[in-house]
Short mmCIF file of C-alpha atoms in Angstrom, two decimals:
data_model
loop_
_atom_site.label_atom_id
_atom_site.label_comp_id
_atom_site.label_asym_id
_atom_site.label_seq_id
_atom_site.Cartn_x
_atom_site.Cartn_y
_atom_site.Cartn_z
CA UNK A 151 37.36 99.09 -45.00
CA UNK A 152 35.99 98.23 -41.47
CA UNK A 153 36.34 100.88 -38.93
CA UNK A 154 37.67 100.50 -35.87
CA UNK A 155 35.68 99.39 -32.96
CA UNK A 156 36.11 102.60 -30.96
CA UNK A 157 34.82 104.28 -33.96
CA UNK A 158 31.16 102.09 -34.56
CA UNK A 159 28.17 104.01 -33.71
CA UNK A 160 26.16 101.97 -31.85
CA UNK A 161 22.63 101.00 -32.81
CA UNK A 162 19.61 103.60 -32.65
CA UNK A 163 16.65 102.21 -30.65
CA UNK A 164 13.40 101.37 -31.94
CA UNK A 165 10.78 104.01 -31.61
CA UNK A 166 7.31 102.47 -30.93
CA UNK A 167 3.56 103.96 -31.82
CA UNK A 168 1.28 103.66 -28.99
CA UNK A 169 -2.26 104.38 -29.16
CA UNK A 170 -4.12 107.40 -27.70
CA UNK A 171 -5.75 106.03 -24.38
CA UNK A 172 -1.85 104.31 -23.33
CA UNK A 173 -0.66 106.35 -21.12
CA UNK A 174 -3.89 105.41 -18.81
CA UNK A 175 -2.67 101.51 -19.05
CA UNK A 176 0.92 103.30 -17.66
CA UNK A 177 -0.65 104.46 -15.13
CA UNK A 178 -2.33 101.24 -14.19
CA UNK A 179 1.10 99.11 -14.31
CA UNK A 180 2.35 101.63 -12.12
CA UNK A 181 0.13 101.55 -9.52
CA UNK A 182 0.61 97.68 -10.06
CA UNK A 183 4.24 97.98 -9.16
CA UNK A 184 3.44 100.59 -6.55
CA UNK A 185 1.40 97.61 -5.00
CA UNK A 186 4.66 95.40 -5.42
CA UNK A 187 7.06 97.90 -3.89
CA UNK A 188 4.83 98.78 -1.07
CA UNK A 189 7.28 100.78 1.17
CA UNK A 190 10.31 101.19 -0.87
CA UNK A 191 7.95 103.30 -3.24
CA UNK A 192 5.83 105.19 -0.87
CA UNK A 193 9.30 106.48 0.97
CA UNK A 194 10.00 108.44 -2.16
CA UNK A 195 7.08 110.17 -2.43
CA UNK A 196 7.49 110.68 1.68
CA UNK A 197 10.83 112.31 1.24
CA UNK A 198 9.79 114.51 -1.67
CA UNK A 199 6.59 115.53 0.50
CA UNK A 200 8.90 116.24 3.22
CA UNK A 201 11.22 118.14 1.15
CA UNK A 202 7.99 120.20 -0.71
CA UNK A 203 6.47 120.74 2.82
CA UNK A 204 10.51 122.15 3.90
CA UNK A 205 10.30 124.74 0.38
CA UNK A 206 6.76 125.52 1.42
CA UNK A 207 7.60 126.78 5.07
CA UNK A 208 11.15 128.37 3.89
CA UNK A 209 9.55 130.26 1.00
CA UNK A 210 6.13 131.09 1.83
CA UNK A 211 6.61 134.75 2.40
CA UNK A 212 8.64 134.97 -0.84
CA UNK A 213 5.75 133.31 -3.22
CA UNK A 214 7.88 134.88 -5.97
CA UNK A 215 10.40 132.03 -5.48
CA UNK A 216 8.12 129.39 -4.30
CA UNK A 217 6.02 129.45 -7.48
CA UNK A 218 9.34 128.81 -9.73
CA UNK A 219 10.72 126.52 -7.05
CA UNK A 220 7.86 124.10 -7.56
CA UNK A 221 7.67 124.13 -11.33
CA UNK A 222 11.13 124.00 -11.59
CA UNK A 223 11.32 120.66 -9.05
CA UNK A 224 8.92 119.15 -11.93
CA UNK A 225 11.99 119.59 -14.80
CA UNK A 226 14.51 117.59 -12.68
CA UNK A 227 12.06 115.00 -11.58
CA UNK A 228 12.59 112.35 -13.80
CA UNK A 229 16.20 112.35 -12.25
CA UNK A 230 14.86 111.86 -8.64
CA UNK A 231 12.76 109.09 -9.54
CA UNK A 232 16.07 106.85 -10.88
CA UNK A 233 15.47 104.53 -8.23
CA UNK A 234 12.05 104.08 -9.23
CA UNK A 235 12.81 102.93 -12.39
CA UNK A 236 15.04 100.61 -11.08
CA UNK A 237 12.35 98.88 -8.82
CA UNK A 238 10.06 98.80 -11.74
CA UNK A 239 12.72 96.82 -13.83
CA UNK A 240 13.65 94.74 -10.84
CA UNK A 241 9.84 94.08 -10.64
CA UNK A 242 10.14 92.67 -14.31
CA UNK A 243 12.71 90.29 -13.46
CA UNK A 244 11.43 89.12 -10.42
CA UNK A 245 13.88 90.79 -8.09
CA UNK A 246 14.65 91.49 -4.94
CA UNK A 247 12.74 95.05 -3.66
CA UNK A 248 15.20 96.60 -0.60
CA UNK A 249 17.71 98.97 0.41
CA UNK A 250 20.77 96.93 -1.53
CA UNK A 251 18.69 97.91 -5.23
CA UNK A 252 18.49 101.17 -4.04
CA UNK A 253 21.62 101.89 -2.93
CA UNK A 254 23.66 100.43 -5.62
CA UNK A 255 21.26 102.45 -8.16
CA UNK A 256 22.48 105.90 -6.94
CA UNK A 257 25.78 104.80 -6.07
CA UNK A 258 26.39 103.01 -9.62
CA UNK A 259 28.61 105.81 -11.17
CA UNK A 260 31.30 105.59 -9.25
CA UNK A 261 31.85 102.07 -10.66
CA UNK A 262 32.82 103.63 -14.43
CA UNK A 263 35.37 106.35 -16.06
CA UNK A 264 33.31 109.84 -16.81
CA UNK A 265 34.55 110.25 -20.38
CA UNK A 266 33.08 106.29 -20.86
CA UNK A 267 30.74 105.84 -23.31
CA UNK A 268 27.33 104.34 -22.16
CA UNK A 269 28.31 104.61 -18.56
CA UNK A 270 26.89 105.45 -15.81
CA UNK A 271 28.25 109.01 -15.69
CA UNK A 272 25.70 109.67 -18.46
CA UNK A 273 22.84 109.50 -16.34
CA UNK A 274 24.49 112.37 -13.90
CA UNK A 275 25.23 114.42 -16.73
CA UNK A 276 21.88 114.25 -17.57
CA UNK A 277 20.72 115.29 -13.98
CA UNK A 278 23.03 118.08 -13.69
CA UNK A 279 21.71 119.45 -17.07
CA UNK A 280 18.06 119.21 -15.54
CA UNK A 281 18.83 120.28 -12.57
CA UNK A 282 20.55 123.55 -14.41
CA UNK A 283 17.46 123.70 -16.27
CA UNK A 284 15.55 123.88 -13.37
CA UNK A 285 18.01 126.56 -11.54
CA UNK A 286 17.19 128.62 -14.64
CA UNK A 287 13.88 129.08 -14.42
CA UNK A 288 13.67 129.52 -11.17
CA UNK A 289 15.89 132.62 -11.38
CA UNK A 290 13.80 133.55 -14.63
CA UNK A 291 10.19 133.29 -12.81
CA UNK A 292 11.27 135.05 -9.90
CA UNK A 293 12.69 138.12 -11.87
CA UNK A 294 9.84 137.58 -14.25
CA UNK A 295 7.29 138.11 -10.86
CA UNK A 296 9.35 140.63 -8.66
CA UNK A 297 9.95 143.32 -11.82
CA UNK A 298 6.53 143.32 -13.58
CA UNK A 299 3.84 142.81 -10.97
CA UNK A 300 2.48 145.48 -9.78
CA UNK A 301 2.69 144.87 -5.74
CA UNK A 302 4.91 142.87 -3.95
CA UNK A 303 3.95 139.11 -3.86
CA UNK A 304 4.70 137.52 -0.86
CA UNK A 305 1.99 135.58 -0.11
CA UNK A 306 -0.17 132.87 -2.33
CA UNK A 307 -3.37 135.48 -1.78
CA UNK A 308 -1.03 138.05 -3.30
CA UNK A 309 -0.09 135.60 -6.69
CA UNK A 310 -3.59 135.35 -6.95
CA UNK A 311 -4.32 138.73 -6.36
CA UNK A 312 -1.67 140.55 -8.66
CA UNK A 313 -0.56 137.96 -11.04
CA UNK A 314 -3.26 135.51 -11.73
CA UNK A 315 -6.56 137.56 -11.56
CA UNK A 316 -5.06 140.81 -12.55
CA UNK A 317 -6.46 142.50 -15.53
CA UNK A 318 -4.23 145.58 -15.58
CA UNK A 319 -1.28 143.38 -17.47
CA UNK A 320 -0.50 139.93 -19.17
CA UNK A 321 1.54 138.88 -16.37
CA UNK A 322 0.59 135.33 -15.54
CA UNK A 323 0.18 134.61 -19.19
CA UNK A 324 3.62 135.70 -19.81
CA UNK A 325 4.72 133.75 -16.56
CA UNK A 326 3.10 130.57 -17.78
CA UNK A 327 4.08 130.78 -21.42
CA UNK A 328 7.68 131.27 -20.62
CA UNK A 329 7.59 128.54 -18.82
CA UNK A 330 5.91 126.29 -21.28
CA UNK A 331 8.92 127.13 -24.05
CA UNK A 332 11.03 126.17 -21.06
CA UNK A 333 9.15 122.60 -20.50
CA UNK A 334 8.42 121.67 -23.35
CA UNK A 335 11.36 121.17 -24.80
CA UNK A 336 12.64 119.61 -21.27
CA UNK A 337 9.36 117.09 -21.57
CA UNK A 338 10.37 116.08 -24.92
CA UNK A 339 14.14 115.32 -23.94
CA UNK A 340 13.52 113.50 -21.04
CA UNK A 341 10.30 111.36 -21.41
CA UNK A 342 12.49 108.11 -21.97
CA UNK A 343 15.91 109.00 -21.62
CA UNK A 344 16.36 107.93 -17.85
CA UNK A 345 14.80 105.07 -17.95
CA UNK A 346 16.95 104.50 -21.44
CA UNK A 347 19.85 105.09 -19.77
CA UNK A 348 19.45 103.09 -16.58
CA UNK A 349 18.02 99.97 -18.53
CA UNK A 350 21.10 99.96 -21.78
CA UNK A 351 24.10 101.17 -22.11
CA UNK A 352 23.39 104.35 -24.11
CA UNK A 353 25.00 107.39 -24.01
CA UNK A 354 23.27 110.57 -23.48
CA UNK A 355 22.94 112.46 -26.95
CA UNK A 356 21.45 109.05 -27.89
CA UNK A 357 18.92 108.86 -25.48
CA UNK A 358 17.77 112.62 -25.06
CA UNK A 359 17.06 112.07 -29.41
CA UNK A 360 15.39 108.99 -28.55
CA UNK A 361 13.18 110.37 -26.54
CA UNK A 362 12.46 113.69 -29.00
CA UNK A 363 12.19 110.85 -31.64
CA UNK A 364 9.42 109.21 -29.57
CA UNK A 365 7.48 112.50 -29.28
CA UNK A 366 7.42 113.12 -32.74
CA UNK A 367 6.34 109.82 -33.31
CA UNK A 368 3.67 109.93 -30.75
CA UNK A 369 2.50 113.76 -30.47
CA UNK A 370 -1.43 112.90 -29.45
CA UNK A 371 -0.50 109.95 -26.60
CA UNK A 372 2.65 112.24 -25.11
CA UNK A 373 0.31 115.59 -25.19
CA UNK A 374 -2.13 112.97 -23.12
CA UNK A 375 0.54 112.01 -20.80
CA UNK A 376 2.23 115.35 -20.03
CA UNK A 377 -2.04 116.71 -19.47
CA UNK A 378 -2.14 113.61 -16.95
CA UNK A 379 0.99 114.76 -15.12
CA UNK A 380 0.24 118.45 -14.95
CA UNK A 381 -3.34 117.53 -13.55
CA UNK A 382 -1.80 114.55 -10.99
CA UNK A 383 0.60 117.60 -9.80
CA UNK A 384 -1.73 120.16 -9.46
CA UNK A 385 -4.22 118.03 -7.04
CA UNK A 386 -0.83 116.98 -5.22
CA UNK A 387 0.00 120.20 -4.41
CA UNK A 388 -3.77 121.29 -3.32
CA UNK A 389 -3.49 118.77 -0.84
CA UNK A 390 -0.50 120.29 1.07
CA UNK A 391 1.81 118.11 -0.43
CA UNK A 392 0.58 114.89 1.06
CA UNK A 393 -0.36 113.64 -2.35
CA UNK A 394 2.95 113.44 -3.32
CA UNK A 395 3.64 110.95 -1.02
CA UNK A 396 1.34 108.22 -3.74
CA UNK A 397 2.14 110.43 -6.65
CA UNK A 398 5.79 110.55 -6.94
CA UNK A 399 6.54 106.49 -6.54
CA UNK A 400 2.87 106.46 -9.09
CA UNK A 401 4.67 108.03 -12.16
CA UNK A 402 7.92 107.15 -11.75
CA UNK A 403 6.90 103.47 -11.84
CA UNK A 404 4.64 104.48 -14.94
CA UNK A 405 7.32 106.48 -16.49
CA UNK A 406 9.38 103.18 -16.84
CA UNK A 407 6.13 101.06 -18.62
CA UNK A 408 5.71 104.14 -20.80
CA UNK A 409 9.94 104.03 -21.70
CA UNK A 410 8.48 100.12 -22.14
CA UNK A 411 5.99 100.70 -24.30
CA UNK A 412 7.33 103.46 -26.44
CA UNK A 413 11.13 102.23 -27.09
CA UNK A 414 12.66 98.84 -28.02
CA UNK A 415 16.28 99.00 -26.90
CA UNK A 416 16.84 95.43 -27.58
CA UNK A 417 19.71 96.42 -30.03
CA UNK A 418 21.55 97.91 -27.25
CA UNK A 419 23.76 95.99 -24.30
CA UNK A 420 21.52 95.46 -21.40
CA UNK A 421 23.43 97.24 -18.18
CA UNK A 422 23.92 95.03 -15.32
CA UNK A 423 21.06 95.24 -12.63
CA UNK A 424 21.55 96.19 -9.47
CA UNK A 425 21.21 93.87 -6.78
#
C-alpha cells in the first residue's frame, strides 16, 4: 500500500568522511570567497565588531555578565552568519554579490506558512532555539560568577584575579566546564544545519541529526575545527574586537565549504536562491 504523499519521509542526506587536516582547506575557500565578497563580507564582521565593542562598553563594570555575554554570542552565531552562507552559495553559482541577496536572505520567511515543512520558518526556529540557548547561559554564568566567587567581579582584572588565578576554589573550572556541556552539544547540532537548511528544503529535526550524524562520523576533523574556532575567537577578542571585523565573514564563508564537504544533500529539493 503506498502512503500518502503528505505522509513520505523525505530522504536523509549523505554524511561525508573528511580527512583530519580539512577544516584548514575550509578555511582557505573561505578566505577565497571573502576575497570575492569584498565588502558585503567585511560589513558583517563590522557590525558584529560594532555590536561586541557596544556589549564591551555597556557591561564592562559588570564582567560577570560580559564574560557569559560573549560566549553565549558564539552559540547563536551560526544564525547571524545566514547571509554568509548565502554569498558563499551565490559565489558557487556565479551570482550576483549585493544588497538584493542579502535582503531577500533574511527576509525569505515571510514568503512560506510556519507549520510548512522544509520552509523557511525552520531556519528561525532554529535561531530562536540558539538564541534561547544562548539566553541560558548567560543567566547560568552570571549566577555561576556573582554567588561563588569570592569578591565582587566587576572588572576583567577582577575575573582574573578571583576566578581565573584563584586557588582558594574550582571556580573557573566549574565556569568553563559548565559551559563546555552547554556547547558541545550546541556545536554538534549546529555545525551543518544552517547551511542545510538555507541550501534544501529540510526541516529542522532533519538537519540538527544531520549535523550530530556528521560529528559522529567525523569526531577527529570536527574536534580540529571547533579548536580552530575557539583559537580564531580568542585572538579576535584580544584585539578589542577589531578582529572580528575579518573573522566573522572568514568562518561563516568556511562554515558553508565545511556543510560542502561534509554533507551531500543532493537527495533533497534545492531551495530557490535568492537574487
Amino acid at each position: 500500500m503506498t502512503l500518502p504523499a503528505t505522509e513520505i519521509s523525505p530522504p536523509q542526506p549523505d554524511v561525508l568522511v573528511v580527512p583530519l587536516g580539512a577544516p584548514l582547506q575550509w578555511l582557505l575557500l573561505g578566505w577565497r570567497d571573502l576575497l570575492r565578497c569584498g565588502c558585503w563580507s567585511l560589513a558583517h564582521g563590522a557590525l558584529l565588531a560594532a555590536f561586541g565593542l557596544a556589549l564591551m562598553a555597556t557591561a564592562y563594570q559588570h564582567f560577570w555578565l560580559l564574560a557569559g555575554a560573549f560566549s553565549g554570542f558564539l552559540v547563536v552565531a551560526p544564525v547571524l552568519a545566514t547571509s554568509i552562507y548565502a554569498m558563499s552559495r551565490a559565489v558557487e553559482h556565479d551570482g550576483r554579490i549585493g544588497w538584493p541577496l542579502l535582503r531577500d536572505t533574511w527576509l525569505s520567511w515571510q514568503q512560506s506558512r510556519f507549520m510548512e515543512s522544509g520552509g523557511y520558518w525552520c531556519m528561525v526556529r532554529f535561531g530562536l532555539l540558539l538564541a534561547l540557548a544562548g539566553t541560558g547561559w548567560v543567566v547560568t554564568s552570571a549566577a555561576l560568577i556573582t554567588l561563588l566567587a569570592p569578591a565582587p567581579i566587576n572588572a576583567p582584572l577582577d575575573f582574573l584575579r578571583h576566578v581565573v588565578l584563584s586557588r582558594e576554589n574550582y571556580l573557573f573550572e566549574a565556569w568553563l566546564a559548565m559551559g563546555g556541556i552547554l556547547a558541545a552539544p550546541i556545536f554538534a547540532s549546529s555545525i551543518v544545519s544552517m547551511p542545510l537548511l538555507l541550501d534544501r528544503r529540510s526541516n529542522l529535526l532533519m538537519a540538527v541529526l544531520t549535523s550530530w550524524r556528521v560529528v559522529l562520523a567525523n569526531p577527529g576533523p570536527m574536534a580540529l575545527w571547533a579548536a580552530l574556532i575557539m583559537l580564531l575567537v580568542l585572538l579576535s577578542f584580544a584585539t578589542a574586537m577589531l578582529g572580528l571585523i575579518l573573522l566573522i565573514p572568514l568562518l561563516g564563508h568556511a562554515s558553508w565549504h565545511a556543510y560542502r564537504a561534509l554533507v551531500d544533500a543532493s537527495a533533497l529539493p534545492e531551495r530557490p536562491r535568492a537574487h
